[in-house]
Amino acid sequence: MTEPQRTGAEETAYAEQLIADRRAKVRRLREELGVNPYGRRVDGLVSIAEARSHFVEGAEGADRAVVCTAGRVMLHRDGGKLHWLNIRDLTGDLQIAVSKKDADAASFAVTELTDLGDIIVVQGPVMKTRTGEITVWASRVEMACKSIALPPDKFHGIEDPEMRYRQRYVDMYVRPEVSRTFLVRSQLMSSIRRYMDGRGYLEVETPMLQAQAGGAAARPFITHLNALDIDLYLRIAPELYLKRLLVGGMPRVYEINRNFRNEGVDRSHNPEFTMMEVYEAFGDCETMLDLTEGLIHELAVEVTGAAGGRPLLEFDGRLINCARPFARVTYAGLFEGSVGVSMFDEGAVRAEAKKRGLEGAETKDHWLLVSDLFDRFGEQGIDPARPTFVMDFPSAISPLTRPHEDRPELAYRWELFIAGMEFANSYTELNDPDVQERKFSEQLRGAAVEDATFRTLDHDFLNALRVGMPPAGGLGVGIDRVMMLMTGNRSIRDVIPFPFMRPEERT
Protein backbone atom coordinates (compact mmCIF):
# COMPACT_ATOMS: atom_id res chain seq x y z
CA MET A 1 0.00 0.00 0.00
CA THR A 2 1.44 3.35 -1.07
CA GLU A 3 1.76 6.11 1.52
CA PRO A 4 -0.39 9.19 0.68
CA GLN A 5 1.42 12.33 -0.47
CA ARG A 6 1.59 14.97 2.28
CA THR A 7 2.57 18.61 2.40
CA GLY A 8 5.53 19.68 4.53
CA ALA A 9 3.28 20.72 7.41
CA GLU A 10 1.25 17.51 7.12
CA GLU A 11 4.45 15.44 7.11
CA THR A 12 5.66 17.16 10.28
CA ALA A 13 2.32 16.64 12.01
CA TYR A 14 2.26 12.98 10.92
CA ALA A 15 5.78 12.38 12.29
CA GLU A 16 4.88 14.08 15.58
CA GLN A 17 1.82 11.82 15.89
CA LEU A 18 3.93 8.68 15.31
CA ILE A 19 6.41 9.79 17.98
CA ALA A 20 3.52 10.49 20.34
CA ASP A 21 2.23 6.94 19.68
CA ARG A 22 5.63 5.53 20.61
CA ARG A 23 5.72 7.53 23.83
CA ALA A 24 2.24 6.25 24.64
CA LYS A 25 3.55 2.69 24.23
CA VAL A 26 6.39 3.48 26.66
CA ARG A 27 3.75 4.45 29.23
CA ARG A 28 1.66 1.34 28.53
CA LEU A 29 4.70 -0.91 28.95
CA ARG A 30 5.36 0.63 32.35
CA GLU A 31 1.82 1.14 33.64
CA GLU A 32 -0.15 -1.75 32.12
CA LEU A 33 2.50 -4.47 31.86
CA GLY A 34 4.92 -3.45 34.60
CA VAL A 35 7.75 -3.69 32.06
CA ASN A 36 10.82 -1.47 32.05
CA PRO A 37 10.90 -0.22 28.42
CA TYR A 38 14.69 0.19 28.67
CA GLY A 39 15.51 -3.37 29.59
CA ARG A 40 17.75 -5.18 32.05
CA ARG A 41 20.86 -7.31 32.17
CA VAL A 42 20.49 -10.55 30.18
CA ASP A 43 22.93 -13.43 30.52
CA GLY A 44 23.45 -16.21 28.00
CA LEU A 45 22.81 -14.15 24.87
CA VAL A 46 24.23 -15.39 21.59
CA SER A 47 24.70 -13.41 18.39
CA ILE A 48 22.19 -13.78 15.58
CA ALA A 49 24.78 -15.61 13.47
CA GLU A 50 25.35 -18.10 16.29
CA ALA A 51 21.61 -18.48 16.82
CA ARG A 52 21.17 -19.33 13.14
CA SER A 53 24.03 -21.83 13.34
CA HIS A 54 22.10 -23.83 15.96
CA PHE A 55 19.47 -24.87 13.42
CA VAL A 56 19.63 -28.62 12.77
CA GLU A 57 17.93 -29.93 9.64
CA GLY A 58 15.30 -32.49 10.53
CA ALA A 59 15.21 -31.77 14.26
CA GLU A 60 11.71 -31.80 15.70
CA GLY A 61 10.07 -30.90 19.00
CA ALA A 62 12.32 -31.15 22.01
CA ASP A 63 15.31 -31.92 19.77
CA ARG A 64 15.32 -28.37 18.42
CA ALA A 65 18.00 -26.08 19.91
CA VAL A 66 16.68 -23.28 22.13
CA VAL A 67 18.53 -19.96 21.86
CA CYS A 68 18.38 -16.54 23.47
CA THR A 69 19.37 -13.68 21.19
CA ALA A 70 18.75 -9.96 20.72
CA GLY A 71 18.54 -7.44 17.93
CA ARG A 72 16.92 -4.32 16.54
CA VAL A 73 13.51 -4.75 14.91
CA MET A 74 13.74 -4.13 11.16
CA LEU A 75 10.39 -5.57 10.10
CA HIS A 76 7.13 -6.21 11.97
CA ARG A 77 4.07 -7.85 10.44
CA ASP A 78 1.07 -8.04 12.73
CA GLY A 79 -1.10 -11.07 11.90
CA GLY A 80 -3.38 -10.82 14.89
CA LYS A 81 -2.55 -14.00 16.80
CA LEU A 82 0.79 -14.41 15.04
CA HIS A 83 3.45 -11.68 14.66
CA TRP A 84 6.43 -11.95 12.31
CA LEU A 85 9.49 -9.84 13.05
CA ASN A 86 12.96 -9.51 11.56
CA ILE A 87 15.72 -8.47 13.96
CA ARG A 88 19.29 -7.42 13.17
CA ASP A 89 22.63 -7.28 14.96
CA LEU A 90 26.23 -6.88 13.79
CA THR A 91 26.30 -10.48 12.55
CA GLY A 92 23.13 -10.54 10.44
CA ASP A 93 19.33 -10.79 10.36
CA LEU A 94 16.94 -13.33 11.86
CA GLN A 95 13.22 -13.97 11.51
CA ILE A 96 11.18 -14.24 14.71
CA ALA A 97 7.68 -15.71 15.03
CA VAL A 98 5.60 -14.79 18.08
CA SER A 99 2.42 -16.83 18.42
CA LYS A 100 -0.26 -16.06 21.00
CA LYS A 101 -0.54 -19.80 21.58
CA ASP A 102 3.16 -20.50 22.21
CA ALA A 103 4.47 -17.31 23.84
CA ASP A 104 3.51 -16.32 27.38
CA ALA A 105 0.90 -13.56 27.72
CA ALA A 106 3.41 -10.90 28.83
CA SER A 107 5.68 -11.63 25.86
CA PHE A 108 2.81 -11.44 23.39
CA ALA A 109 1.68 -8.14 24.90
CA VAL A 110 5.21 -6.73 24.59
CA THR A 111 5.30 -7.84 20.95
CA GLU A 112 2.05 -5.98 20.23
CA LEU A 113 3.70 -2.79 21.52
CA THR A 114 6.87 -3.28 19.46
CA ASP A 115 7.81 -0.81 16.72
CA LEU A 116 10.51 -0.69 14.07
CA GLY A 117 13.82 0.31 15.65
CA ASP A 118 13.08 -1.22 19.05
CA ILE A 119 15.67 -3.56 20.54
CA ILE A 120 14.22 -6.82 21.83
CA VAL A 121 15.42 -10.04 23.44
CA VAL A 122 13.85 -13.29 22.25
CA GLN A 123 14.13 -16.89 23.37
CA GLY A 124 12.81 -20.00 21.69
CA PRO A 125 13.58 -23.02 19.51
CA VAL A 126 15.33 -22.59 16.16
CA MET A 127 13.36 -24.05 13.28
CA LYS A 128 12.70 -23.52 9.60
CA THR A 129 9.42 -22.32 8.06
CA ARG A 130 7.72 -23.94 5.10
CA THR A 131 9.33 -21.29 2.90
CA GLY A 132 12.78 -22.34 4.11
CA GLU A 133 13.47 -19.37 6.42
CA ILE A 134 15.42 -20.11 9.62
CA THR A 135 13.23 -18.73 12.41
CA VAL A 136 13.15 -18.53 16.20
CA TRP A 137 9.67 -19.49 17.35
CA ALA A 138 9.61 -17.29 20.42
CA SER A 139 8.44 -18.50 23.79
CA ARG A 140 9.70 -15.29 25.46
CA VAL A 141 10.04 -11.70 24.25
CA GLU A 142 11.48 -8.84 26.30
CA MET A 143 11.77 -5.16 25.51
CA ALA A 144 15.45 -4.16 25.79
CA CYS A 145 15.07 -0.58 24.56
CA LYS A 146 12.04 1.24 23.22
CA SER A 147 13.03 3.50 20.32
CA ILE A 148 11.32 6.91 20.42
CA ALA A 149 12.87 8.24 17.20
CA LEU A 150 11.29 7.28 13.91
CA PRO A 151 13.42 4.91 11.81
CA PRO A 152 14.45 5.92 8.29
CA ASP A 153 12.60 4.47 5.33
CA LYS A 154 13.17 0.73 5.66
CA PHE A 155 13.60 0.27 1.93
CA HIS A 156 15.95 3.16 1.11
CA GLY A 157 17.85 3.78 4.34
CA ILE A 158 19.31 7.22 4.84
CA GLU A 159 19.44 8.76 1.38
CA ASP A 160 21.25 11.97 2.32
CA PRO A 161 25.01 11.18 2.59
CA GLU A 162 25.53 14.03 5.05
CA MET A 163 22.83 12.64 7.32
CA ARG A 164 24.40 9.17 7.11
CA TYR A 165 27.65 10.51 8.57
CA ARG A 166 25.94 12.71 11.14
CA GLN A 167 23.73 9.89 12.37
CA ARG A 168 26.21 7.05 11.93
CA TYR A 169 24.42 5.09 14.65
CA VAL A 170 21.37 4.92 12.38
CA ASP A 171 23.40 4.36 9.22
CA MET A 172 25.06 1.33 10.83
CA TYR A 173 21.89 -0.57 11.62
CA VAL A 174 20.05 0.41 8.43
CA ARG A 175 22.92 -0.51 6.08
CA PRO A 176 24.66 -3.72 7.25
CA GLU A 177 27.62 -3.11 4.92
CA VAL A 178 28.59 -0.09 7.05
CA SER A 179 28.86 -2.19 10.18
CA ARG A 180 30.75 -4.85 8.22
CA THR A 181 33.31 -2.24 7.17
CA PHE A 182 33.97 -1.33 10.81
CA LEU A 183 34.11 -5.00 11.75
CA VAL A 184 36.73 -5.62 9.04
CA ARG A 185 38.63 -2.54 10.21
CA SER A 186 38.76 -3.90 13.75
CA GLN A 187 39.94 -7.31 12.54
CA LEU A 188 42.62 -5.77 10.32
CA MET A 189 43.86 -3.55 13.15
CA SER A 190 44.41 -6.71 15.18
CA SER A 191 46.20 -8.26 12.19
CA ILE A 192 48.51 -5.24 11.87
CA ARG A 193 49.45 -5.51 15.53
CA ARG A 194 50.08 -9.24 15.24
CA TYR A 195 52.25 -8.60 12.18
CA MET A 196 54.31 -5.99 14.01
CA ASP A 197 54.50 -7.86 17.30
CA GLY A 198 55.57 -11.00 15.48
CA ARG A 199 58.56 -9.15 14.06
CA GLY A 200 59.79 -7.97 17.41
CA TYR A 201 58.42 -4.41 17.42
CA LEU A 202 57.18 -2.97 20.72
CA GLU A 203 53.93 -0.97 20.68
CA VAL A 204 54.39 2.29 22.59
CA GLU A 205 52.50 5.52 23.27
CA THR A 206 53.84 9.05 22.95
CA PRO A 207 52.30 12.45 23.83
CA MET A 208 49.28 13.80 21.96
CA LEU A 209 49.74 17.24 23.50
CA GLN A 210 53.10 18.66 22.50
CA ALA A 211 54.88 21.90 23.30
CA GLN A 212 56.14 22.07 19.71
CA ALA A 213 54.54 20.80 16.50
CA GLY A 214 57.20 18.59 14.95
CA GLY A 215 57.85 15.50 12.89
CA ALA A 216 56.04 16.69 9.76
CA ALA A 217 55.40 19.78 7.66
CA ALA A 218 51.77 20.45 8.54
CA ARG A 219 49.61 23.06 10.22
CA PRO A 220 48.70 22.07 13.79
CA PHE A 221 45.68 22.59 16.00
CA ILE A 222 46.50 24.89 18.91
CA THR A 223 45.03 24.51 22.39
CA HIS A 224 45.73 26.04 25.79
CA LEU A 225 46.74 24.44 29.07
CA ASN A 226 45.12 26.53 31.79
CA ALA A 227 47.16 25.00 34.63
CA LEU A 228 50.43 26.37 33.21
CA ASP A 229 48.95 29.16 31.04
CA ILE A 230 50.77 27.92 27.93
CA ASP A 231 49.73 27.06 24.39
CA LEU A 232 50.14 23.46 23.27
CA TYR A 233 49.68 21.64 19.97
CA LEU A 234 47.77 18.51 19.11
CA ARG A 235 50.45 16.41 17.55
CA ILE A 236 50.90 16.31 13.80
CA ALA A 237 53.21 13.28 14.10
CA PRO A 238 54.81 11.19 16.90
CA GLU A 239 58.15 10.93 15.07
CA LEU A 240 60.45 12.96 17.30
CA TYR A 241 59.26 11.22 20.46
CA LEU A 242 59.57 7.75 18.94
CA LYS A 243 63.15 8.55 17.95
CA ARG A 244 63.85 9.57 21.54
CA LEU A 245 62.91 6.01 22.49
CA LEU A 246 65.59 4.72 20.11
CA VAL A 247 68.06 7.00 21.88
CA GLY A 248 66.89 5.49 25.17
CA GLY A 249 67.69 1.98 23.94
CA MET A 250 64.46 0.55 22.54
CA PRO A 251 65.50 -1.18 19.30
CA ARG A 252 62.15 -1.54 17.47
CA VAL A 253 59.07 0.54 18.26
CA TYR A 254 55.74 1.36 16.67
CA GLU A 255 52.70 3.42 17.54
CA ILE A 256 49.19 3.29 16.10
CA ASN A 257 47.28 6.37 17.10
CA ARG A 258 45.70 9.66 16.07
CA ASN A 259 47.44 12.55 14.38
CA PHE A 260 45.81 15.96 13.94
CA ARG A 261 46.40 18.37 11.06
CA ASN A 262 44.56 21.65 10.62
CA GLU A 263 44.31 21.36 6.86
CA GLY A 264 41.91 20.19 4.14
CA VAL A 265 38.92 17.88 4.40
CA ASP A 266 38.21 15.78 1.32
CA ARG A 267 37.75 12.23 0.06
CA SER A 268 41.15 11.10 1.39
CA HIS A 269 41.79 13.59 4.23
CA ASN A 270 40.27 14.00 7.70
CA PRO A 271 41.56 16.50 10.30
CA GLU A 272 42.17 13.65 12.74
CA PHE A 273 43.40 10.40 11.28
CA THR A 274 45.06 7.17 12.31
CA MET A 275 48.73 6.61 11.53
CA MET A 276 51.20 3.88 12.30
CA GLU A 277 54.78 5.05 12.74
CA VAL A 278 57.63 2.56 13.02
CA TYR A 279 61.33 2.92 13.87
CA GLU A 280 64.04 0.27 13.83
CA ALA A 281 67.55 0.81 15.14
CA PHE A 282 70.20 -0.33 12.65
CA GLY A 283 67.60 -0.53 9.90
CA ASP A 284 67.11 1.76 6.91
CA CYS A 285 64.45 2.67 4.38
CA GLU A 286 64.97 -0.68 2.59
CA THR A 287 64.18 -2.45 5.88
CA MET A 288 60.98 -0.43 6.07
CA LEU A 289 60.17 -1.15 2.41
CA ASP A 290 60.28 -4.90 3.02
CA LEU A 291 58.16 -4.46 6.17
CA THR A 292 55.54 -2.35 4.36
CA GLU A 293 55.34 -4.53 1.28
CA GLY A 294 54.85 -7.59 3.46
CA LEU A 295 52.17 -5.89 5.56
CA ILE A 296 50.06 -4.69 2.62
CA HIS A 297 50.42 -8.05 0.90
CA GLU A 298 49.38 -10.02 3.99
CA LEU A 299 46.38 -7.80 4.68
CA ALA A 300 45.26 -8.17 1.06
CA VAL A 301 45.63 -11.95 1.31
CA GLU A 302 43.55 -11.94 4.51
CA VAL A 303 40.79 -9.88 2.89
CA THR A 304 40.68 -11.77 -0.42
CA GLY A 305 41.60 -15.24 0.79
CA ALA A 306 44.11 -15.48 -2.05
CA ALA A 307 46.87 -17.28 -0.11
CA GLY A 308 49.51 -18.52 -2.52
CA GLY A 309 47.98 -16.55 -5.38
CA ARG A 310 47.56 -12.96 -6.49
CA PRO A 311 45.53 -10.93 -3.99
CA LEU A 312 43.39 -8.65 -6.16
CA LEU A 313 41.49 -5.87 -4.41
CA GLU A 314 38.57 -4.09 -6.09
CA PHE A 315 38.91 -0.36 -5.63
CA ASP A 316 37.51 2.62 -7.51
CA GLY A 317 36.52 0.57 -10.54
CA ARG A 318 39.81 -1.28 -10.96
CA LEU A 319 41.61 -4.33 -9.61
CA ILE A 320 44.69 -3.59 -7.49
CA ASN A 321 47.26 -6.36 -7.67
CA CYS A 322 48.96 -6.63 -4.27
CA ALA A 323 51.25 -9.51 -5.23
CA ARG A 324 54.91 -9.07 -4.28
CA PRO A 325 57.18 -7.51 -5.37
CA PHE A 326 55.65 -4.06 -5.74
CA ALA A 327 56.87 -1.75 -8.50
CA ARG A 328 59.74 0.71 -7.92
CA VAL A 329 60.42 3.98 -9.74
CA THR A 330 62.72 6.89 -8.93
CA TYR A 331 61.42 10.34 -8.09
CA ALA A 332 63.71 11.89 -10.72
CA GLY A 333 62.61 9.47 -13.43
CA LEU A 334 58.94 9.93 -12.66
CA PHE A 335 59.38 13.72 -12.57
CA GLU A 336 61.11 13.86 -15.95
CA GLY A 337 58.65 11.44 -17.53
CA SER A 338 55.61 13.38 -16.31
CA VAL A 339 56.81 17.00 -16.30
CA GLY A 340 59.16 16.76 -19.28
CA VAL A 341 62.31 18.31 -17.79
CA SER A 342 65.05 17.16 -15.43
CA MET A 343 64.41 18.08 -11.82
CA PHE A 344 68.12 18.93 -11.47
CA ASP A 345 67.91 21.68 -14.13
CA GLU A 346 66.80 24.74 -12.16
CA GLY A 347 66.27 26.92 -15.22
CA ALA A 348 64.13 24.32 -16.97
CA VAL A 349 62.14 23.69 -13.78
CA ARG A 350 61.39 27.40 -13.35
CA ALA A 351 60.41 27.75 -16.99
CA GLU A 352 58.10 24.75 -16.78
CA ALA A 353 56.57 26.01 -13.52
CA LYS A 354 55.92 29.39 -15.11
CA LYS A 355 54.47 27.73 -18.22
CA ARG A 356 52.10 25.67 -16.08
CA GLY A 357 51.03 28.67 -14.01
CA LEU A 358 52.50 27.68 -10.64
CA GLU A 359 52.52 30.36 -7.98
CA GLY A 360 56.00 31.69 -7.19
CA ALA A 361 57.55 30.18 -10.32
CA GLU A 362 60.18 32.95 -10.52
CA THR A 363 60.95 33.44 -6.82
CA LYS A 364 60.28 30.18 -5.00
CA ASP A 365 63.11 27.88 -3.95
CA HIS A 366 64.03 25.50 -6.77
CA TRP A 367 63.36 22.31 -4.82
CA LEU A 368 60.03 23.57 -3.51
CA LEU A 369 59.05 24.15 -7.14
CA VAL A 370 60.14 20.61 -7.95
CA SER A 371 57.96 19.35 -5.12
CA ASP A 372 54.97 21.42 -6.32
CA LEU A 373 55.32 20.14 -9.88
CA PHE A 374 55.69 16.57 -8.71
CA ASP A 375 52.63 16.75 -6.46
CA ARG A 376 50.52 18.18 -9.25
CA PHE A 377 51.79 16.27 -12.26
CA GLY A 378 54.38 13.65 -11.33
CA GLU A 379 52.06 11.39 -9.36
CA GLN A 380 49.85 11.08 -12.43
CA GLY A 381 52.55 8.94 -14.03
CA ILE A 382 52.16 6.14 -11.47
CA ASP A 383 50.11 3.09 -12.48
CA PRO A 384 47.14 3.25 -10.06
CA ALA A 385 46.49 -0.50 -10.36
CA ARG A 386 49.93 -1.49 -9.10
CA PRO A 387 51.39 -0.59 -5.70
CA THR A 388 54.47 1.51 -6.47
CA PHE A 389 57.37 2.72 -4.35
CA VAL A 390 58.71 6.10 -5.47
CA MET A 391 62.37 6.11 -4.43
CA ASP A 392 65.09 8.72 -3.78
CA PHE A 393 63.26 11.94 -2.96
CA PRO A 394 65.18 15.25 -3.08
CA SER A 395 67.08 15.93 0.16
CA ALA A 396 65.90 19.54 0.28
CA ILE A 397 62.29 18.46 0.88
CA SER A 398 63.27 15.63 3.27
CA PRO A 399 64.75 17.42 6.32
CA LEU A 400 64.67 14.39 8.63
CA THR A 401 66.25 12.01 6.11
CA ARG A 402 69.81 10.88 5.59
CA PRO A 403 71.18 12.05 2.21
CA HIS A 404 72.93 9.75 -0.26
CA GLU A 405 76.65 9.79 0.38
CA ASP A 406 77.52 9.92 -3.32
CA ARG A 407 74.62 12.21 -4.36
CA PRO A 408 73.70 14.40 -1.34
CA GLU A 409 70.97 16.17 -3.30
CA LEU A 410 69.01 12.89 -3.04
CA ALA A 411 67.71 11.32 0.17
CA TYR A 412 67.17 7.74 1.27
CA ARG A 413 63.41 8.18 1.24
CA TRP A 414 60.49 6.55 -0.50
CA GLU A 415 56.71 6.89 -0.64
CA LEU A 416 54.22 4.15 -1.49
CA PHE A 417 51.41 5.02 -3.91
CA ILE A 418 48.35 2.84 -4.57
CA ALA A 419 45.26 3.80 -6.57
CA GLY A 420 46.44 7.41 -6.87
CA MET A 421 46.95 7.91 -3.12
CA GLU A 422 50.02 8.04 -0.90
CA PHE A 423 49.88 5.21 1.63
CA ALA A 424 53.27 5.26 3.34
CA ASN A 425 56.41 7.36 3.72
CA SER A 426 59.81 6.08 4.84
CA TYR A 427 63.28 7.42 5.57
CA THR A 428 66.71 6.25 6.43
CA GLU A 429 66.75 8.49 9.46
CA LEU A 430 69.16 11.36 9.90
CA ASN A 431 71.07 10.94 13.17
CA ASP A 432 73.87 13.50 12.76
CA PRO A 433 72.84 16.29 15.20
CA ASP A 434 74.78 19.04 13.41
CA VAL A 435 73.32 18.21 9.99
CA GLN A 436 69.86 17.89 11.57
CA GLU A 437 70.11 21.31 13.20
CA ARG A 438 71.19 22.86 9.90
CA LYS A 439 68.30 21.23 8.04
CA PHE A 440 65.77 22.39 10.64
CA SER A 441 67.11 25.93 10.23
CA GLU A 442 66.89 25.71 6.44
CA GLN A 443 63.31 24.48 6.67
CA LEU A 444 62.39 27.41 8.91
CA ARG A 445 63.93 29.89 6.48
CA GLY A 446 61.90 28.37 3.64
CA ALA A 447 58.60 28.44 5.53
CA ALA A 448 55.92 31.02 4.88
CA VAL A 449 55.60 33.72 7.55
CA GLU A 450 52.37 32.23 8.91
CA ASP A 451 53.82 28.71 9.05
CA ALA A 452 57.00 29.92 10.74
CA THR A 453 54.99 31.15 13.71
CA PHE A 454 54.53 27.58 14.95
CA ARG A 455 57.68 25.95 13.55
CA THR A 456 60.53 26.17 16.00
CA LEU A 457 63.74 24.27 16.58
CA ASP A 458 63.15 21.32 18.89
CA HIS A 459 66.23 21.77 21.03
CA ASP A 460 65.48 18.79 23.25
CA PHE A 461 65.28 16.51 20.20
CA LEU A 462 68.61 17.88 18.98
CA ASN A 463 70.02 17.18 22.41
CA ALA A 464 68.75 13.61 22.16
CA LEU A 465 70.61 13.24 18.87
CA ARG A 466 73.75 14.58 20.55
CA VAL A 467 73.37 11.88 23.20
CA GLY A 468 73.33 9.49 20.26
CA MET A 469 70.67 7.75 18.18
CA PRO A 470 71.66 4.59 16.33
CA PRO A 471 71.27 4.55 12.55
CA ALA A 472 67.65 3.68 11.87
CA GLY A 473 64.85 3.21 9.40
CA GLY A 474 61.55 5.01 9.95
CA LEU A 475 58.09 4.54 8.47
CA GLY A 476 54.66 6.17 8.54
CA VAL A 477 51.58 4.32 7.22
CA GLY A 478 48.17 5.95 6.73
CA ILE A 479 45.93 3.39 8.40
CA ASP A 480 42.64 4.97 7.25
CA ARG A 481 43.77 4.79 3.62
CA VAL A 482 44.83 1.18 4.09
CA MET A 483 41.31 0.49 5.36
CA MET A 484 39.83 2.26 2.33
CA LEU A 485 41.83 -0.02 0.05
CA MET A 486 41.05 -3.22 1.95
CA THR A 487 37.29 -2.56 2.18
CA GLY A 488 36.84 -0.98 -1.27
CA ASN A 489 35.54 2.34 0.09
CA ARG A 490 36.44 5.41 -1.98
CA SER A 491 35.98 7.94 0.83
CA ILE A 492 37.87 8.13 4.10
CA ARG A 493 34.55 9.03 5.74
CA ASP A 494 33.32 5.51 5.07
CA VAL A 495 36.09 3.83 7.10
CA ILE A 496 36.02 6.23 10.07
CA PRO A 497 33.02 5.60 12.34
CA PHE A 498 32.61 9.30 13.14
CA PRO A 499 34.32 11.48 10.50
CA PHE A 500 34.63 15.22 10.94
CA MET A 501 31.47 17.12 10.02
CA ARG A 502 30.70 20.81 9.90
CA PRO A 503 28.44 21.56 12.91
CA GLU A 504 24.80 21.30 11.93
CA GLU A 505 22.88 24.55 11.96
CA ARG A 506 19.77 24.35 14.09
CA THR A 507 16.89 26.81 13.94
Coordinates of C-alpha atoms in Angstrom, one line a residue, residues 16 23 38 53 74 90 95 111 179 189 205 289 293 309 337 357 393 404 429 439 455 484:
E16 CA 4.9 14.1 15.6
R23 CA 5.7 7.5 23.8
Y38 CA 14.7 0.2 28.7
S53 CA 24.0 -21.8 13.3
M74 CA 13.7 -4.1 11.2
L90 CA 26.2 -6.9 13.8
Q95 CA 13.2 -14.0 11.5
T111 CA 5.3 -7.8 20.9
S179 CA 28.9 -2.2 10.2
M189 CA 43.9 -3.5 13.1
E205 CA 52.5 5.5 23.3
L289 CA 60.2 -1.1 2.4
E293 CA 55.3 -4.5 1.3
G309 CA 48.0 -16.5 -5.4
G337 CA 58.7 11.4 -17.5
G357 CA 51.0 28.7 -14.0
F393 CA 63.3 11.9 -3.0
H404 CA 72.9 9.7 -0.3
E429 CA 66.8 8.5 9.5
K439 CA 68.3 21.2 8.0
R455 CA 57.7 26.0 13.5
M484 CA 39.8 2.3 2.3

